[in-house]
N, CA, C and O atoms as CSV, one atom per row, in Angstrom:
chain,resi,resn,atom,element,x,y,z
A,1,UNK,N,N,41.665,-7.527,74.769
A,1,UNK,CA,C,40.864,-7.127,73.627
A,1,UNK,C,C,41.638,-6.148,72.750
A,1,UNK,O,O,42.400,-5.277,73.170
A,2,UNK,N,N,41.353,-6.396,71.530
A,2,UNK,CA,C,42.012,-5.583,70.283
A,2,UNK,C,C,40.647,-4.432,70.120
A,2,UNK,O,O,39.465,-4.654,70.382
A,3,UNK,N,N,41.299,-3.101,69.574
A,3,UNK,CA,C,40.544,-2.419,68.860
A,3,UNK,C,C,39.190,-2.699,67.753
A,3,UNK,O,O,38.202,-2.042,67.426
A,4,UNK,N,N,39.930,-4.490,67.276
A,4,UNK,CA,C,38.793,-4.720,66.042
A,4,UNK,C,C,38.151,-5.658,66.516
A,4,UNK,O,O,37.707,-6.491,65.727
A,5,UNK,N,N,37.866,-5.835,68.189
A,5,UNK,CA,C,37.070,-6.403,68.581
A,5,UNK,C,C,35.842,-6.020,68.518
A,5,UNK,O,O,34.900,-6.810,68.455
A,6,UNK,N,N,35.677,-4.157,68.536
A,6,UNK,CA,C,34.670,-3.434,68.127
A,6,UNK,C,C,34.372,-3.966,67.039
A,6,UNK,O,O,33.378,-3.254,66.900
A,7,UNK,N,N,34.353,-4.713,65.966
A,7,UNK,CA,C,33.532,-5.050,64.924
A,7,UNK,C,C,32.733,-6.710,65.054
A,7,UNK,O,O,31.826,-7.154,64.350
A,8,UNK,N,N,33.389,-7.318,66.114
A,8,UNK,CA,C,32.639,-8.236,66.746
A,8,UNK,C,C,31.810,-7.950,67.670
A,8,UNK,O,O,30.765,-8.553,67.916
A,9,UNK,N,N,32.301,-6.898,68.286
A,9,UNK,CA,C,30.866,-6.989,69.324
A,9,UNK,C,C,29.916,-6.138,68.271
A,9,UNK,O,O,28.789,-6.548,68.549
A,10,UNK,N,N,29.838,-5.594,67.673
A,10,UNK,CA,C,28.649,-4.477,66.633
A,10,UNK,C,C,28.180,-5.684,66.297
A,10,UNK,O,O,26.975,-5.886,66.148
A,11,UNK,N,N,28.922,-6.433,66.173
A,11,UNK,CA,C,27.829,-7.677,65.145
A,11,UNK,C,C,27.082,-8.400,65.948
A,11,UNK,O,O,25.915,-8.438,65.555
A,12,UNK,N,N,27.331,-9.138,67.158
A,12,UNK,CA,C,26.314,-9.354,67.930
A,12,UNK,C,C,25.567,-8.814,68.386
A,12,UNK,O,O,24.565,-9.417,68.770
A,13,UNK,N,N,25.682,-7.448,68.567
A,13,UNK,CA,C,24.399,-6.437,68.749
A,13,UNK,C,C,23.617,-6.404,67.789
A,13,UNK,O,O,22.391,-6.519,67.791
A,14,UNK,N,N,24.559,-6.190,66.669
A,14,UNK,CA,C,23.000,-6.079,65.751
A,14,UNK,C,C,22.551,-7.010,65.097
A,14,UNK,O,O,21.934,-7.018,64.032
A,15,UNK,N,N,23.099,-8.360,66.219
A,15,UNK,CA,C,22.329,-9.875,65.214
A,15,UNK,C,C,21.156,-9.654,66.323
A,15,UNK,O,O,19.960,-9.831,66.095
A,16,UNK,N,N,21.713,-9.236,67.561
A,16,UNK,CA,C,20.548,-9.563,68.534
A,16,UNK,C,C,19.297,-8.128,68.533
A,16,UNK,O,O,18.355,-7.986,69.314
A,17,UNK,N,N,19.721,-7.188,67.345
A,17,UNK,CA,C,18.438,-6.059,67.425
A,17,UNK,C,C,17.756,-6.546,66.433
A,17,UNK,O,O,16.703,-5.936,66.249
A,18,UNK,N,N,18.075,-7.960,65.273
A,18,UNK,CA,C,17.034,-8.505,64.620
A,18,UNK,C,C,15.496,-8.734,65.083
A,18,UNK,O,O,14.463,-8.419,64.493
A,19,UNK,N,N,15.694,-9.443,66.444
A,19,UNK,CA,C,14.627,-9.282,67.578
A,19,UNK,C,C,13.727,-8.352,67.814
A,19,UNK,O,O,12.548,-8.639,68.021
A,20,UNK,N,N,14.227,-7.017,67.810
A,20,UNK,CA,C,13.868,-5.974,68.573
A,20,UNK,C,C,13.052,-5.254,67.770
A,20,UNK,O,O,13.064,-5.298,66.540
A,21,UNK,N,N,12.021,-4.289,68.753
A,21,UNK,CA,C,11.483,-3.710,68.248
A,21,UNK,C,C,11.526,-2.667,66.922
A,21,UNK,O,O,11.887,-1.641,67.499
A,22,UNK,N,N,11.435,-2.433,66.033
A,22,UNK,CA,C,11.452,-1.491,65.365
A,22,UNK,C,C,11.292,0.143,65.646
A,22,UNK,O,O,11.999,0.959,65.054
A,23,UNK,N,N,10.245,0.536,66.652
A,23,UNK,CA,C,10.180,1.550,67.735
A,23,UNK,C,C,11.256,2.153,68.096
A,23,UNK,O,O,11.781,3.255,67.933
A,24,UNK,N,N,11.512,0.973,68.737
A,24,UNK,CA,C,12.648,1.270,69.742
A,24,UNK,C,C,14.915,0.953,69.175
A,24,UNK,O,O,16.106,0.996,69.485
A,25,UNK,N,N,14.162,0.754,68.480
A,25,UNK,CA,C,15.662,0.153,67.394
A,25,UNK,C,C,16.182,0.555,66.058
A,25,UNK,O,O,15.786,-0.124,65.111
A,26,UNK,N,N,17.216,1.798,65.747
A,26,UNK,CA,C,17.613,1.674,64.690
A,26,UNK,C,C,17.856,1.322,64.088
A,26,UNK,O,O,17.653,1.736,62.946
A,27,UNK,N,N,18.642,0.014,64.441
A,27,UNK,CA,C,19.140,-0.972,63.563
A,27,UNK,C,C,17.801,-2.208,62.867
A,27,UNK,O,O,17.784,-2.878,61.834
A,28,UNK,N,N,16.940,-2.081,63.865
A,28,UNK,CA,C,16.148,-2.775,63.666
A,28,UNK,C,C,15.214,-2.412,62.601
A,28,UNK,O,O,14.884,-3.057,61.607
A,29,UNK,N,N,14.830,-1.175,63.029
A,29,UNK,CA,C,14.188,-0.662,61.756
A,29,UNK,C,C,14.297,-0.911,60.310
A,29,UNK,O,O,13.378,-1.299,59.589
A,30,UNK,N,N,15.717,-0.607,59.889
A,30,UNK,CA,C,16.711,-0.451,58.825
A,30,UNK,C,C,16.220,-2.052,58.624
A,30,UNK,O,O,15.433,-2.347,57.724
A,31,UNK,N,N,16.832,-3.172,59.666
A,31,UNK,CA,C,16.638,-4.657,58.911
A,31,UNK,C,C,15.360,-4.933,58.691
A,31,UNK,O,O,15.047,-5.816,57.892
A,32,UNK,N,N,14.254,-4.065,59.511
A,32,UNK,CA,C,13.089,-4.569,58.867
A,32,UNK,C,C,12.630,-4.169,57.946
A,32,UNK,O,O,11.682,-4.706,57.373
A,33,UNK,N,N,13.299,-2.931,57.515
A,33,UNK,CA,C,12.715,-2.191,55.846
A,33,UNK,C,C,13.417,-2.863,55.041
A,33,UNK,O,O,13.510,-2.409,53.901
A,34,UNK,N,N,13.959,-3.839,55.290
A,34,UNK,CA,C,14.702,-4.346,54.166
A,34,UNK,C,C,16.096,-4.097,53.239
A,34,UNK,O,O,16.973,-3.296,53.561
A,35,UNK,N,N,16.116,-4.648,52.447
A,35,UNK,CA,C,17.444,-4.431,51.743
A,35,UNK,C,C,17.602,-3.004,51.099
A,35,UNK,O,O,18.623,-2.326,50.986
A,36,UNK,N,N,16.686,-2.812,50.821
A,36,UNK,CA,C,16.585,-1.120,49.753
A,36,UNK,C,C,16.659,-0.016,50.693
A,36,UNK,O,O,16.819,1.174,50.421
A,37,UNK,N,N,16.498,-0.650,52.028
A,37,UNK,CA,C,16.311,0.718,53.120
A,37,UNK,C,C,17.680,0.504,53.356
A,37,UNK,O,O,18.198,1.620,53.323
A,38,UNK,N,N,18.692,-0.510,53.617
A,38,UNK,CA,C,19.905,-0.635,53.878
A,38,UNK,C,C,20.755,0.450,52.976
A,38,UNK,O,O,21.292,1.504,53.315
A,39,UNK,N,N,20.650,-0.392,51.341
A,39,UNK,CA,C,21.208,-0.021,50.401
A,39,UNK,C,C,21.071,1.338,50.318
A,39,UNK,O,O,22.076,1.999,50.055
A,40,UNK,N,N,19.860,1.966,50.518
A,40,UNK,CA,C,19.812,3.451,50.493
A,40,UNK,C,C,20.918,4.155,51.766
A,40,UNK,O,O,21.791,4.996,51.551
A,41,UNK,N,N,20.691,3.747,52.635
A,41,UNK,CA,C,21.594,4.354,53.669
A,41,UNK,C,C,23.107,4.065,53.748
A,41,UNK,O,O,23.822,4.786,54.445
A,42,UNK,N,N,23.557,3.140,53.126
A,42,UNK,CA,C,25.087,3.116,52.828
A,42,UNK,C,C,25.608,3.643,51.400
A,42,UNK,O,O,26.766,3.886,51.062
A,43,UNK,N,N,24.413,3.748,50.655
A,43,UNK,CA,C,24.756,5.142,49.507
A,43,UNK,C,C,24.757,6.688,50.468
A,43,UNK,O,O,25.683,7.456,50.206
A,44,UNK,N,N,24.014,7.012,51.263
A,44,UNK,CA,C,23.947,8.402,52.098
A,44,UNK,C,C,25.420,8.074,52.712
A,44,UNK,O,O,26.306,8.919,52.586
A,45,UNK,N,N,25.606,7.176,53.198
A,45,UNK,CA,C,26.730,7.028,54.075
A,45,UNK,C,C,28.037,7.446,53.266
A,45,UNK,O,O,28.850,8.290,53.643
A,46,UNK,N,N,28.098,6.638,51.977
A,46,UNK,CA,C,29.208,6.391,51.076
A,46,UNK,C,C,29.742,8.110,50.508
A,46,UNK,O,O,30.837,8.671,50.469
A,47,UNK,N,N,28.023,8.610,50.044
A,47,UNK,CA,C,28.437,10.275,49.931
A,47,UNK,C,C,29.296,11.298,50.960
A,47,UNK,O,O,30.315,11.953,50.745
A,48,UNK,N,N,28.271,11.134,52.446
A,48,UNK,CA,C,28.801,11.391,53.123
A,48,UNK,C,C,30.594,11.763,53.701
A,48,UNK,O,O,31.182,12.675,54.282
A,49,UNK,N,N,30.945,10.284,53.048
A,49,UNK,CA,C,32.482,10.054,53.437
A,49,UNK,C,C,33.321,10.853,52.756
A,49,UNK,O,O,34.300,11.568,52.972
A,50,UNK,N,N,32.462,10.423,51.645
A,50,UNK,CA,C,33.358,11.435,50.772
A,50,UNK,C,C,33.255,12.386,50.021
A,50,UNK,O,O,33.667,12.548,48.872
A,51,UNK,N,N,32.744,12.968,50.628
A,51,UNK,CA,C,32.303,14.453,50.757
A,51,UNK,C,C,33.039,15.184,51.978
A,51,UNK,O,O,33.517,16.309,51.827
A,52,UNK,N,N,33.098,14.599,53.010
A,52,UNK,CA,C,34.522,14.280,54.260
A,52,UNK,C,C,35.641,14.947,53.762
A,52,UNK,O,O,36.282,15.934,54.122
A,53,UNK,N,N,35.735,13.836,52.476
A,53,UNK,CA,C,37.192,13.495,52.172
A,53,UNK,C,C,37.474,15.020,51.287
A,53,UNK,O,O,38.416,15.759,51.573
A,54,UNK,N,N,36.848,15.208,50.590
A,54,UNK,CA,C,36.849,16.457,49.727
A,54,UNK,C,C,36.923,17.809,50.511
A,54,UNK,O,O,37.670,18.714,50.138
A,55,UNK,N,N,36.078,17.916,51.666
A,55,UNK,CA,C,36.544,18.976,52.554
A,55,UNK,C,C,37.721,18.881,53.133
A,55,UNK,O,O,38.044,19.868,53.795
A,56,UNK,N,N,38.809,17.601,53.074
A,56,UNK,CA,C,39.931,17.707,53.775
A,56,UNK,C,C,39.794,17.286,55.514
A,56,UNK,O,O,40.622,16.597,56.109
A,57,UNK,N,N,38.980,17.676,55.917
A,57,UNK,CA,C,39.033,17.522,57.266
A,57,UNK,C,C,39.130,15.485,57.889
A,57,UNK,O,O,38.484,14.442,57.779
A,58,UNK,N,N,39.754,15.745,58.202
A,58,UNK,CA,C,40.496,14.395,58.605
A,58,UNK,C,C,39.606,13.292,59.692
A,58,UNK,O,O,39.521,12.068,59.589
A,59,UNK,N,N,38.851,14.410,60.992
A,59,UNK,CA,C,38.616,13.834,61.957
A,59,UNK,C,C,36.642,14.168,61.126
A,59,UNK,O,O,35.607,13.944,61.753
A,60,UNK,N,N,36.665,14.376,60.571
A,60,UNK,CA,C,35.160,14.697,59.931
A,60,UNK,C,C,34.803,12.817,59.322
A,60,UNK,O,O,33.879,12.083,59.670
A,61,UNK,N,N,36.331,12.442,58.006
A,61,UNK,CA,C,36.592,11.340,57.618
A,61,UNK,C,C,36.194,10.283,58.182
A,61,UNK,O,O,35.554,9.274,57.887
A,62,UNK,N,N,36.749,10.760,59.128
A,62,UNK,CA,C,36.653,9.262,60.557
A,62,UNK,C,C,35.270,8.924,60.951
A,62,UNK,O,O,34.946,7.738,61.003
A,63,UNK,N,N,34.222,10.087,61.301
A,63,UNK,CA,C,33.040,10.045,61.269
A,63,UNK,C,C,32.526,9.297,60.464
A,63,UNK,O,O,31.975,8.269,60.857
A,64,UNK,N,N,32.579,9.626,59.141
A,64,UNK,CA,C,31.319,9.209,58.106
A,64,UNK,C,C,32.280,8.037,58.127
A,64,UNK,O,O,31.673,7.040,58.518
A,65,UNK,N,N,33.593,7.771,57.845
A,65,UNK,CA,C,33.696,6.290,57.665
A,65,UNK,C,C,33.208,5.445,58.605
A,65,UNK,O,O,32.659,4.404,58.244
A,66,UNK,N,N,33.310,5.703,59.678
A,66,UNK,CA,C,32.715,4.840,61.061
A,66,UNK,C,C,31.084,4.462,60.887
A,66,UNK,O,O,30.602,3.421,61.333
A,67,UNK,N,N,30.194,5.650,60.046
A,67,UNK,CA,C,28.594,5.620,60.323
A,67,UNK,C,C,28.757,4.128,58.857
A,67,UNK,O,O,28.161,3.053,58.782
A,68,UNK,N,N,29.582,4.616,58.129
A,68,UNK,CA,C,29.689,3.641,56.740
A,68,UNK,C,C,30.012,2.603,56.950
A,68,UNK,O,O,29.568,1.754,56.177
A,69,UNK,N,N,30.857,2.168,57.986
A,69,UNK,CA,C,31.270,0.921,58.173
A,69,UNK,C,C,30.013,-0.058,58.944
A,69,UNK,O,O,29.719,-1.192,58.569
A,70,UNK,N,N,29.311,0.740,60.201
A,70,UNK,CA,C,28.593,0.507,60.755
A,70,UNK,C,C,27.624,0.023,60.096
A,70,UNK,O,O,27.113,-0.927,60.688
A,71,UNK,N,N,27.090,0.302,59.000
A,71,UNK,CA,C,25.703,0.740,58.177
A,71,UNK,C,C,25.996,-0.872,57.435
A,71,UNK,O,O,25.030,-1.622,57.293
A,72,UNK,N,N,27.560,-1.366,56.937
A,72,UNK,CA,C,28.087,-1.958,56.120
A,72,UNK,C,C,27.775,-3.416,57.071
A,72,UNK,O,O,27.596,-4.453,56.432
A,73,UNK,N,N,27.718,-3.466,58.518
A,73,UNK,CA,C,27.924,-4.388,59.424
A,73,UNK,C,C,26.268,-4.744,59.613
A,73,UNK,O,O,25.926,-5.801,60.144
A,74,UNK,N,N,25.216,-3.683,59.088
A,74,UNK,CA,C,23.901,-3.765,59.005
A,74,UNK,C,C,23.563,-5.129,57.826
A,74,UNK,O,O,22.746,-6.048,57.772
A,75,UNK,N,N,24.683,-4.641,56.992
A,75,UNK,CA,C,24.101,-5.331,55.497
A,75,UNK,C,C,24.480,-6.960,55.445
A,75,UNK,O,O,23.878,-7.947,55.022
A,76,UNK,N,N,25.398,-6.810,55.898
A,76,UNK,CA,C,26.237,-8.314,56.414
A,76,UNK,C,C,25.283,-8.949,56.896
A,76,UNK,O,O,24.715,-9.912,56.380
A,77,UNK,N,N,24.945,-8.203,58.399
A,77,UNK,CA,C,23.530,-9.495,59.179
A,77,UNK,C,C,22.483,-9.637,57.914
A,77,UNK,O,O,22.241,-10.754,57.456
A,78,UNK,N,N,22.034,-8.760,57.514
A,78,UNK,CA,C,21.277,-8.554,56.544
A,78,UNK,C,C,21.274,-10.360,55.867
A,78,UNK,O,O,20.472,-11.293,55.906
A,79,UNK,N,N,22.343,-10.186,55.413
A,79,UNK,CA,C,22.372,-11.548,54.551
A,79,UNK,C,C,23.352,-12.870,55.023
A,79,UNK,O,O,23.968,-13.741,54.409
A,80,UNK,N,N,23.134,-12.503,56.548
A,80,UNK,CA,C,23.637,-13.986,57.154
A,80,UNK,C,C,25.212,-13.811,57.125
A,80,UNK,O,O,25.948,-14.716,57.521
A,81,UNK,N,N,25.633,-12.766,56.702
A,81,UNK,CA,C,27.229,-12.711,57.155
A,81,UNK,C,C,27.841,-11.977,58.374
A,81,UNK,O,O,27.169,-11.293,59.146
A,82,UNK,N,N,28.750,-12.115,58.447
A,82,UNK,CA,C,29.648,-11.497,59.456
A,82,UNK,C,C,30.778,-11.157,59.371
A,82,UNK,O,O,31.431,-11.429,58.363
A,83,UNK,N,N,31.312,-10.456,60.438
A,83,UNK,CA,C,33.135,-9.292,59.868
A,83,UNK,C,C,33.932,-10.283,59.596
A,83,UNK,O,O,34.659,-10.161,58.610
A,84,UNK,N,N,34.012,-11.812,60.594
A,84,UNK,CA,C,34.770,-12.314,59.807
A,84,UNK,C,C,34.983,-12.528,58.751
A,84,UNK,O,O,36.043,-12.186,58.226
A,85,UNK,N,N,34.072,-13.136,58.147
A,85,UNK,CA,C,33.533,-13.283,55.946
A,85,UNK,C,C,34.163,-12.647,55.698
A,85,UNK,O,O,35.146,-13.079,55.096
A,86,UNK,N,N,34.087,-11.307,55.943
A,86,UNK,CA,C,35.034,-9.843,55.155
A,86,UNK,C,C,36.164,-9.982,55.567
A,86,UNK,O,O,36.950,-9.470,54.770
A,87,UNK,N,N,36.905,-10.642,56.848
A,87,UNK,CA,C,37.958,-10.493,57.140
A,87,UNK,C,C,39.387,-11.676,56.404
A,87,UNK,O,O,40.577,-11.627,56.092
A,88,UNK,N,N,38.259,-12.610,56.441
A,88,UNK,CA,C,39.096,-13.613,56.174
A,88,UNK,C,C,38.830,-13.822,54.345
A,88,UNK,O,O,39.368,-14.782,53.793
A,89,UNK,N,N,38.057,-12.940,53.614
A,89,UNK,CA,C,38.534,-12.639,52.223
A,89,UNK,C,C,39.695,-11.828,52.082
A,89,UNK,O,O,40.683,-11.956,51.360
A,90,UNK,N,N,39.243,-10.626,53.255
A,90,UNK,CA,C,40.692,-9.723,53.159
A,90,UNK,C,C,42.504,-10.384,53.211
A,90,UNK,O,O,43.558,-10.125,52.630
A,91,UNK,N,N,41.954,-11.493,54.437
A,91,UNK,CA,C,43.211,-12.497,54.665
A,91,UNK,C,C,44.039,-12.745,53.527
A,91,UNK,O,O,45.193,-12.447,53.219
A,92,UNK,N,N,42.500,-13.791,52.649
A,92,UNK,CA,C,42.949,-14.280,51.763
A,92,UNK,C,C,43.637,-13.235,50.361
A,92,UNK,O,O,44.264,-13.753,49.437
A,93,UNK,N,N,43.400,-11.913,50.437
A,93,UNK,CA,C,44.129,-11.456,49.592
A,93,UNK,C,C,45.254,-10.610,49.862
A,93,UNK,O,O,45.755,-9.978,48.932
A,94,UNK,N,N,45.753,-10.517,51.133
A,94,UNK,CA,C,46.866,-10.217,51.735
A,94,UNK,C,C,48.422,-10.684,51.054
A,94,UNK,O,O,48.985,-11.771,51.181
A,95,UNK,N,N,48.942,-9.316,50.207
A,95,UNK,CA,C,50.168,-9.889,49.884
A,95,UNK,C,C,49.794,-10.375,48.421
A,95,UNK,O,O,50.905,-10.628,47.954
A,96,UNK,N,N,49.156,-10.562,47.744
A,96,UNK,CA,C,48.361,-10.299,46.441
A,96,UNK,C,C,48.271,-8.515,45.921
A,96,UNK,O,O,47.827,-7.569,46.571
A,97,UNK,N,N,48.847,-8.521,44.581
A,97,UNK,CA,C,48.605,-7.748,43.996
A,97,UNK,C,C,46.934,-7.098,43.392
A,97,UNK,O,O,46.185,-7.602,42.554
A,98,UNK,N,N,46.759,-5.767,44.230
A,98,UNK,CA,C,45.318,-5.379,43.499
A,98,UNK,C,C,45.120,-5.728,42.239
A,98,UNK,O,O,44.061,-6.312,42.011
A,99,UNK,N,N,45.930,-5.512,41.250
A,99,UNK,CA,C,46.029,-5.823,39.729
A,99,UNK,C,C,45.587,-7.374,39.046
A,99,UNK,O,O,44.963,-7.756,38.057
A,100,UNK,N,N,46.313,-8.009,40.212
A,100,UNK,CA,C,46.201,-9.726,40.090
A,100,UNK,C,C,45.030,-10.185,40.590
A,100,UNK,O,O,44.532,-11.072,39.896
A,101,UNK,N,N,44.189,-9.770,41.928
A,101,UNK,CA,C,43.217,-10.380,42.516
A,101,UNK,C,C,42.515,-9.937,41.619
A,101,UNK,O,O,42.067,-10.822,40.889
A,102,UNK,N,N,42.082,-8.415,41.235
A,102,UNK,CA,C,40.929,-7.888,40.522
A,102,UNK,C,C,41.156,-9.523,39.325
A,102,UNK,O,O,40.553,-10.595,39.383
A,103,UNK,N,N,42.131,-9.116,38.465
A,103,UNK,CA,C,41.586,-10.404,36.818
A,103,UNK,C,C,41.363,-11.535,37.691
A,103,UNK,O,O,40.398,-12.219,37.351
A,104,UNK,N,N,41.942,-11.897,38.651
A,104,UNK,CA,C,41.377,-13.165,39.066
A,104,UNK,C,C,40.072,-13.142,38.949
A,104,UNK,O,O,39.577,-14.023,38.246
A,105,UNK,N,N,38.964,-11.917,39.742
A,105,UNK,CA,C,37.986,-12.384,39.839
A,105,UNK,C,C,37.201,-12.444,38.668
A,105,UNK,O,O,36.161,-13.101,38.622
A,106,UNK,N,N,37.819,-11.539,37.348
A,106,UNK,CA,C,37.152,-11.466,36.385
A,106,UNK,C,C,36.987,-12.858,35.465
A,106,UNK,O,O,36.057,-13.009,34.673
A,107,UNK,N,N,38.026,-13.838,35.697
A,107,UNK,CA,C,38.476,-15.273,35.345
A,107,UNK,C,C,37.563,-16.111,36.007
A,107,UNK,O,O,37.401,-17.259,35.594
A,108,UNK,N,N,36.871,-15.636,37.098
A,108,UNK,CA,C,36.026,-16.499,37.562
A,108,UNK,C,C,34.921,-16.597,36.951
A,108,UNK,O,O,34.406,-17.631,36.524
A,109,UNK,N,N,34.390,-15.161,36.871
A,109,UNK,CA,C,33.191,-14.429,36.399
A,109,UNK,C,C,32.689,-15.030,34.808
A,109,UNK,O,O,31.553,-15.175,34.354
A,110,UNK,N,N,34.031,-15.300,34.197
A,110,UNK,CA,C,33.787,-15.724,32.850
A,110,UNK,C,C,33.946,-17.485,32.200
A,110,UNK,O,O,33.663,-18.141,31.198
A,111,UNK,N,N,34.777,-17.686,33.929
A,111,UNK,CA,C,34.960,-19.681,33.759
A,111,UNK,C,C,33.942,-19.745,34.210
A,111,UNK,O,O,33.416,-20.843,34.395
């Protein structure tokens, strides 16, 4: 097992706390309030980070990025995706210029 196996197993956990009680389930909760309860908590999250980042503290960073990423792996089940989706867009822009992918997508947006 790799390190970013942790983002496969998070995801089957929290496909399988879809199930679960709300009570008893954070994650569950969050998917049962819906998208706006998500969206709200990966804006708290997003501040969080970087607000991290602005204090400098490094291992603080790691925190809020981890609760952000987590929160991010909420939104995915949310709408039927998974780390791969994200991974294998990332793939696909591997070795691509930020400059170039960004107008790409804007070329799409407007074909």
């Amino acid at each position: 097992m790799t390190q970013s196996d942790i983002l496969h197993r998070l995801s089957k956990i929290i496909e399988a706390r879809k199930q679960a009680d709300a009570d008893n389930s954070y994650v569950a909760k969050l998917l049962k309030g819906g998208q706006d309860k998500i969206l709200k908590k990966i804006a708290e999250e997003s501040a969080e980070t970087l607000m991290a980042s602005k204090n400098g503290d490094a291992q603080h960073v790691i925190r809020e990025t981890a609760d952000l990423w987590f929160h991010c792996l909420i939104l995915l089940a949310h709408h039927g995706l998974t780390p791969e989706d994200v991974l294998q867009e990332l793939e696909q822009r591997e070795g691509v210029s930020g400059i170039v992918e960004k107008a790409s997508r804007a070329t799409e947006k407007t074909g």
